[in-house]
mmCIF file of C-alpha atoms in Angstrom:
data_model
loop_
_atom_site.group_PDB
_atom_site.id
_atom_site.type_symbol
_atom_site.label_atom_id
_atom_site.label_comp_id
_atom_site.label_asym_id
_atom_site.label_seq_id
_atom_site.Cartn_x
_atom_site.Cartn_y
_atom_site.Cartn_z
ATOM 1 C CA MET A 168 0.044 0.035 -0.034
ATOM 2 C CA ILE A 169 1.189 3.466 -0.827
ATOM 3 C CA TRP A 170 -0.148 5.082 2.336
ATOM 4 C CA GLU A 171 1.927 2.844 4.594
ATOM 5 C CA GLU A 172 5.102 4.229 2.794
ATOM 6 C CA LEU A 173 4.212 7.846 2.966
ATOM 7 C CA ASN A 174 6.478 10.005 5.059
ATOM 8 C CA GLU A 175 5.245 13.221 6.406
ATOM 9 C CA SER A 176 8.427 15.082 5.559
ATOM 10 C CA LEU A 177 7.695 14.315 1.872
ATOM 11 C CA ILE A 178 4.208 15.840 1.840
ATOM 12 C CA MET A 179 3.779 19.446 1.078
ATOM 13 C CA ASN A 180 0.459 21.268 1.428
ATOM 14 C CA HIS A 181 -0.371 24.318 -0.630
ATOM 15 C CA LEU A 182 3.037 24.532 -2.173
ATOM 16 C CA ASP A 183 3.806 27.841 -3.804
ATOM 17 C CA ALA A 184 5.503 27.090 -7.187
ATOM 18 C CA LYS A 185 5.725 29.357 -10.129
ATOM 19 C CA ASP A 186 6.295 26.773 -12.903
ATOM 20 C CA SER A 187 7.126 23.141 -13.434
ATOM 21 C CA SER A 188 10.818 23.694 -12.990
ATOM 22 C CA ASP A 189 10.153 25.337 -9.572
ATOM 23 C CA VAL A 190 7.937 22.252 -8.759
ATOM 24 C CA PHE A 191 10.962 20.010 -9.500
ATOM 25 C CA GLU A 192 13.318 22.139 -7.476
ATOM 26 C CA LYS A 193 11.011 22.246 -4.451
ATOM 27 C CA ILE A 194 9.726 18.718 -4.314
ATOM 28 C CA GLY A 195 12.857 17.102 -5.862
ATOM 29 C CA GLY A 196 14.934 19.185 -3.540
ATOM 30 C CA THR A 197 13.077 17.816 -0.518
ATOM 31 C CA LEU A 198 13.708 14.252 -1.797
ATOM 32 C CA ILE A 199 17.387 15.035 -2.106
ATOM 33 C CA ARG A 200 17.552 16.670 1.472
ATOM 34 C CA GLU A 201 15.655 13.696 2.952
ATOM 35 C CA GLY A 202 18.034 11.249 1.542
ATOM 36 C CA TYR A 203 15.874 9.694 -1.104
ATOM 37 C CA ALA A 204 17.643 11.003 -4.178
ATOM 38 C CA LYS A 205 21.120 12.093 -5.489
ATOM 39 C CA ASP A 206 22.066 15.690 -6.030
ATOM 40 C CA ASP A 207 21.503 15.407 -9.788
ATOM 41 C CA TYR A 208 17.865 14.185 -9.293
ATOM 42 C CA VAL A 209 16.305 17.634 -10.028
ATOM 43 C CA ASP A 210 18.239 18.094 -13.320
ATOM 44 C CA ALA A 211 17.358 14.518 -14.286
ATOM 45 C CA LEU A 212 13.622 15.243 -13.568
ATOM 46 C CA ILE A 213 13.672 18.400 -15.789
ATOM 47 C CA GLU A 214 15.469 16.533 -18.631
ATOM 48 C CA ARG A 215 13.194 13.557 -18.502
ATOM 49 C CA GLU A 216 10.065 15.746 -18.400
ATOM 50 C CA LYS A 217 11.143 17.295 -21.713
ATOM 51 C CA ASP A 218 11.192 13.954 -23.488
ATOM 52 C CA PHE A 219 8.465 12.138 -21.581
ATOM 53 C CA PRO A 220 6.097 14.541 -19.956
ATOM 54 C CA THR A 221 4.031 13.342 -17.045
ATOM 55 C CA GLY A 222 0.927 15.646 -16.791
ATOM 56 C CA LEU A 223 -2.494 13.950 -16.724
ATOM 57 C CA ASP A 224 -5.950 15.477 -17.064
ATOM 58 C CA ILE A 225 -8.238 13.384 -14.842
ATOM 59 C CA GLY A 226 -11.636 14.674 -15.800
ATOM 60 C CA GLY A 227 -10.757 18.242 -15.368
ATOM 61 C CA ILE A 228 -8.346 17.838 -12.520
ATOM 62 C CA GLY A 229 -4.696 18.335 -13.571
ATOM 63 C CA ILE A 230 -1.994 16.257 -11.934
ATOM 64 C CA ALA A 231 1.623 15.374 -12.660
ATOM 65 C CA ILE A 232 3.580 12.228 -11.766
ATOM 66 C CA PRO A 233 7.269 13.106 -12.424
ATOM 67 C CA HIS A 234 10.048 10.559 -12.004
ATOM 68 C CA THR A 235 13.424 9.693 -13.265
ATOM 69 C CA SER A 236 15.474 6.632 -14.053
ATOM 70 C CA VAL A 237 16.806 4.598 -11.008
ATOM 71 C CA ASP A 238 20.401 6.078 -11.494
ATOM 72 C CA HIS A 239 19.439 9.291 -9.700
ATOM 73 C CA VAL A 240 17.656 7.641 -6.763
ATOM 74 C CA LEU A 241 18.977 6.400 -3.389
ATOM 75 C CA LYS A 242 15.868 4.984 -1.788
ATOM 76 C CA HIS A 243 12.361 4.320 -2.828
ATOM 77 C CA GLY A 244 9.784 6.892 -1.885
ATOM 78 C CA ILE A 245 6.953 9.129 -3.019
ATOM 79 C CA ALA A 246 6.440 12.821 -2.427
ATOM 80 C CA ILE A 247 3.008 14.389 -2.711
ATOM 81 C CA ALA A 248 2.095 18.080 -3.004
ATOM 82 C CA ASN A 249 -1.027 20.035 -3.569
ATOM 83 C CA LEU A 250 -0.192 23.366 -5.226
ATOM 84 C CA LYS A 251 -1.228 26.809 -4.190
ATOM 85 C CA HIS A 252 -1.549 27.823 -7.833
ATOM 86 C CA PRO A 253 -1.918 25.482 -10.886
ATOM 87 C CA VAL A 254 1.294 24.962 -12.801
ATOM 88 C CA GLN A 255 1.434 23.996 -16.482
ATOM 89 C CA PHE A 256 2.699 20.593 -17.422
ATOM 90 C CA ILE A 257 2.559 18.816 -20.771
ATOM 91 C CA GLN A 258 0.334 15.817 -20.888
ATOM 92 C CA MET A 259 1.753 12.320 -20.901
ATOM 93 C CA GLY A 260 1.418 10.738 -24.327
ATOM 94 C CA MET A 261 0.548 13.990 -25.959
ATOM 95 C CA ASP A 262 3.795 15.911 -26.220
ATOM 96 C CA ASP A 263 2.269 19.299 -26.942
ATOM 97 C CA GLU A 264 -0.990 19.498 -24.993
ATOM 98 C CA PRO A 265 -0.784 21.377 -21.740
ATOM 99 C CA VAL A 266 -2.624 20.644 -18.478
ATOM 100 C CA ASP A 267 -2.676 22.855 -15.405
ATOM 101 C CA ALA A 268 -1.584 20.553 -12.660
ATOM 102 C CA GLN A 269 -2.867 21.153 -9.110
ATOM 103 C CA LEU A 270 -1.403 17.955 -7.490
ATOM 104 C CA VAL A 271 2.022 16.404 -7.862
ATOM 105 C CA PHE A 272 2.966 12.742 -7.088
ATOM 106 C CA MET A 273 6.754 12.562 -7.481
ATOM 107 C CA MET A 274 8.167 9.015 -7.437
ATOM 108 C CA ALA A 275 11.669 8.096 -6.370
ATOM 109 C CA VAL A 276 12.170 4.694 -8.026
ATOM 110 C CA THR A 277 14.934 2.254 -7.135
ATOM 111 C CA ASP A 278 13.675 -0.897 -8.684
ATOM 112 C CA PRO A 279 12.078 -0.806 -12.175
ATOM 113 C CA GLY A 280 10.018 -3.909 -11.441
ATOM 114 C CA LYS A 281 8.698 -2.385 -8.251
ATOM 115 C CA HIS A 282 8.022 0.846 -10.112
ATOM 116 C CA VAL A 283 5.410 -0.769 -12.248
ATOM 117 C CA ASP A 284 3.622 -2.066 -9.136
ATOM 118 C CA GLN A 285 3.879 1.344 -7.482
ATOM 119 C CA LEU A 286 2.631 3.128 -10.536
ATOM 120 C CA GLN A 287 -0.283 0.703 -10.885
ATOM 121 C CA ARG A 288 -1.255 1.461 -7.242
ATOM 122 C CA LEU A 289 -0.938 5.106 -7.830
ATOM 123 C CA VAL A 290 -3.020 4.855 -11.007
ATOM 124 C CA ASP A 291 -5.798 3.204 -8.918
ATOM 125 C CA ILE A 292 -5.829 6.207 -6.588
ATOM 126 C CA ILE A 293 -5.563 8.931 -9.171
ATOM 127 C CA GLN A 294 -8.368 7.582 -11.328
ATOM 128 C CA ASP A 295 -10.834 8.484 -8.560
ATOM 129 C CA ARG A 296 -11.817 12.165 -9.168
ATOM 130 C CA ASP A 297 -13.416 12.441 -5.678
ATOM 131 C CA VAL A 298 -10.099 11.442 -4.073
ATOM 132 C CA LEU A 299 -8.234 13.998 -6.154
ATOM 133 C CA SER A 300 -10.701 16.697 -5.113
ATOM 134 C CA ARG A 301 -10.145 15.840 -1.441
ATOM 135 C CA LEU A 302 -6.397 15.783 -1.876
ATOM 136 C CA LEU A 303 -6.517 19.284 -3.472
ATOM 137 C CA GLU A 304 -8.277 20.628 -0.287
ATOM 138 C CA ALA A 305 -6.056 18.865 2.244
ATOM 139 C CA ASP A 306 -4.445 21.329 4.626
ATOM 140 C CA ASN A 307 -1.945 19.045 6.299
ATOM 141 C CA GLN A 308 0.201 15.974 5.860
ATOM 142 C CA ASN A 309 -2.014 13.627 7.954
ATOM 143 C CA GLU A 310 -5.091 14.525 5.987
ATOM 144 C CA ILE A 311 -3.289 13.477 2.689
ATOM 145 C CA ILE A 312 -2.186 10.192 4.253
ATOM 146 C CA SER A 313 -5.636 9.415 5.560
ATOM 147 C CA ILE A 314 -7.365 10.215 2.190
ATOM 148 C CA ILE A 315 -5.023 7.771 0.491
ATOM 149 C CA LYS A 316 -5.359 5.136 3.186
ATOM 150 C CA ASP A 317 -9.115 5.385 2.985
ATOM 151 C CA LYS A 318 -9.025 4.965 -0.808
ATOM 152 C CA GLU A 319 -6.617 2.113 -0.726
ATOM 153 C CA GLU A 320 -8.740 0.223 1.801
ATOM 154 C CA THR A 321 -11.540 0.234 -0.800
ATOM 155 C CA LEU A 322 -9.368 -1.338 -3.442
ATOM 156 C CA MET B 128 -4.140 -18.219 -33.887
ATOM 157 C CA LYS B 129 -2.731 -15.719 -31.420
ATOM 158 C CA LYS B 130 -3.144 -12.084 -32.375
ATOM 159 C CA LYS B 131 -0.052 -9.921 -31.988
ATOM 160 C CA VAL B 132 -0.485 -6.595 -30.322
ATOM 161 C CA ILE B 133 2.452 -4.233 -29.918
ATOM 162 C CA VAL B 134 2.278 -2.128 -26.773
ATOM 163 C CA ALA B 135 4.885 0.598 -26.817
ATOM 164 C CA CYS B 136 6.023 3.595 -24.842
ATOM 165 C CA GLY B 137 8.831 6.102 -25.360
ATOM 166 C CA GLY B 138 10.512 6.204 -22.023
ATOM 167 C CA ALA B 139 10.432 3.727 -19.171
ATOM 168 C CA VAL B 140 8.430 0.503 -19.549
ATOM 169 C CA ALA B 141 6.032 1.329 -16.608
ATOM 170 C CA THR B 142 3.054 2.998 -18.407
ATOM 171 C CA SER B 143 3.170 0.423 -21.267
ATOM 172 C CA THR B 144 3.161 -2.383 -18.726
ATOM 173 C CA ILE B 145 0.007 -0.969 -17.177
ATOM 174 C CA ALA B 146 -1.607 -0.693 -20.559
ATOM 175 C CA ALA B 147 -0.500 -4.236 -21.577
ATOM 176 C CA ASN B 148 -1.792 -5.714 -18.371
ATOM 177 C CA HIS B 149 -5.099 -4.176 -19.026
ATOM 178 C CA ILE B 150 -5.203 -5.482 -22.644
ATOM 179 C CA VAL B 151 -4.370 -8.934 -21.551
ATOM 180 C CA ASP B 152 -7.213 -8.933 -19.009
ATOM 181 C CA LEU B 153 -9.599 -7.383 -21.532
ATOM 182 C CA CYS B 154 -8.833 -10.023 -24.217
ATOM 183 C CA LYS B 155 -9.026 -12.907 -21.708
ATOM 184 C CA LYS B 156 -12.560 -11.774 -20.726
ATOM 185 C CA ASN B 157 -13.525 -11.675 -24.366
ATOM 186 C CA GLY B 158 -11.976 -14.887 -25.370
ATOM 187 C CA ILE B 159 -9.377 -13.404 -27.619
ATOM 188 C CA ASP B 160 -5.919 -15.011 -27.677
ATOM 189 C CA VAL B 161 -3.241 -12.299 -27.758
ATOM 190 C CA ASP B 162 0.409 -12.279 -27.932
ATOM 191 C CA ILE B 163 1.709 -8.954 -26.397
ATOM 192 C CA CYS B 164 4.909 -7.516 -27.739
ATOM 193 C CA GLN B 165 6.081 -4.871 -25.368
ATOM 194 C CA ILE B 166 8.708 -2.692 -26.914
ATOM 195 C CA ARG B 167 9.822 0.908 -27.271
ATOM 196 C CA ILE B 168 8.357 3.175 -29.892
ATOM 197 C CA SER B 169 11.678 3.168 -31.793
ATOM 198 C CA GLU B 170 11.390 -0.569 -32.192
ATOM 199 C CA ILE B 171 7.856 -0.767 -33.706
ATOM 200 C CA GLN B 172 9.017 -0.678 -37.300
ATOM 201 C CA SER B 173 11.123 -3.862 -36.967
ATOM 202 C CA ASN B 174 8.425 -5.739 -35.108
ATOM 203 C CA LEU B 175 5.480 -5.254 -37.463
ATOM 204 C CA ASP B 176 5.263 -8.878 -38.798
ATOM 205 C CA ASN B 177 1.749 -10.233 -38.312
ATOM 206 C CA CYS B 178 0.876 -7.309 -35.999
ATOM 207 C CA LYS B 179 -2.895 -6.609 -35.720
ATOM 208 C CA LEU B 180 -2.765 -3.586 -33.457
ATOM 209 C CA ILE B 181 -0.474 -1.047 -31.865
ATOM 210 C CA VAL B 182 -1.167 0.525 -28.496
ATOM 211 C CA THR B 183 0.979 3.379 -27.354
ATOM 212 C CA THR B 184 1.377 5.484 -24.243
ATOM 213 C CA SER B 185 3.333 8.100 -26.104
ATOM 214 C CA LYS B 186 2.361 10.239 -29.018
ATOM 215 C CA VAL B 187 3.068 8.640 -32.347
ATOM 216 C CA ARG B 188 2.607 10.564 -35.575
ATOM 217 C CA ARG B 189 3.801 7.863 -37.942
ATOM 218 C CA ASP B 190 1.519 5.604 -39.884
ATOM 219 C CA TYR B 191 2.616 2.017 -39.704
ATOM 220 C CA GLY B 192 -0.173 0.651 -41.777
ATOM 221 C CA VAL B 193 -1.637 -1.014 -38.684
ATOM 222 C CA PRO B 194 -4.389 0.361 -36.475
ATOM 223 C CA LEU B 195 -2.974 2.462 -33.631
ATOM 224 C CA ILE B 196 -4.818 3.257 -30.478
ATOM 225 C CA THR B 197 -3.568 5.340 -27.513
ATOM 226 C CA GLY B 198 -3.403 3.415 -24.232
ATOM 227 C CA MET B 199 -3.443 6.555 -22.127
ATOM 228 C CA PRO B 200 -7.040 6.004 -20.884
ATOM 229 C CA PHE B 201 -5.655 2.956 -18.930
ATOM 230 C CA ILE B 202 -3.492 5.474 -17.057
ATOM 231 C CA SER B 203 -5.955 8.362 -16.580
ATOM 232 C CA GLY B 204 -8.997 6.255 -16.233
ATOM 233 C CA ILE B 205 -10.825 8.626 -18.550
ATOM 234 C CA GLY B 206 -12.394 6.965 -21.647
ATOM 235 C CA VAL B 207 -11.566 3.409 -20.720
ATOM 236 C CA ASP B 208 -14.832 1.916 -22.122
ATOM 237 C CA LYS B 209 -14.358 3.603 -25.473
ATOM 238 C CA THR B 210 -10.707 2.465 -25.775
ATOM 239 C CA GLU B 211 -11.677 -1.094 -24.762
ATOM 240 C CA LYS B 212 -14.271 -1.139 -27.453
ATOM 241 C CA ALA B 213 -11.955 0.145 -30.041
ATOM 242 C CA ILE B 214 -9.410 -2.556 -29.135
ATOM 243 C CA LEU B 215 -12.033 -5.259 -29.267
ATOM 244 C CA ASP B 216 -13.325 -4.021 -32.689
ATOM 245 C CA VAL B 217 -9.841 -4.373 -34.125
ATOM 246 C CA LEU B 218 -9.134 -7.747 -32.588
ATOM 247 C CA LYS B 219 -12.517 -9.453 -32.931
ATOM 248 C CA ASP B 220 -12.550 -10.258 -36.650
#
């Protein structure tokens, strides 16, 4: 379950970011400081996003799920932020269509096999628009963890 | 005879694996025997032999002469029914 692996220090509420690079700096920077990722993680995120964008439009709610290859990661984890202002990302699989992301799930992946499993679990959560709406409104870390826990218990 | 379906993405294999798993389940439910060929977009051209359908989770502008469907609904959850129907329509006959 994802909720069991969530760490309060990797959850940011109403994060103030001006663009996607700023999102990568702030959330990715937290993953580096907390020992989850190497110093080059943020640059790797920015590079990968150019080639393989990670924005998704879930029935009108924009989200992004940025990640890198395992080379830039030290330990497996996931950082979550709801944003103070929406930030433009390009949609995954679309390469030119933008989406205004309001929620970011940043994955630090150490094992590509485990990545698929983790992504599948994340996909099960993000496909629920009601869950996304609640995550957007969440004011603290515990609220985010409990929304995800509640959802995962129904799966 | 097994029907060959190429499932491709540009970057990591993760999104295409999720799409591929979904297609395997869908075909099993509908009694269609499929052979999933999971590769990168750049490898599609050299794997086209006997291919009935291509599903991608990245944008592809090229025409390979084989029906091509986006697998993104299996990630976003939006438009899954329509995509399932489109896949079945291609593979049923």
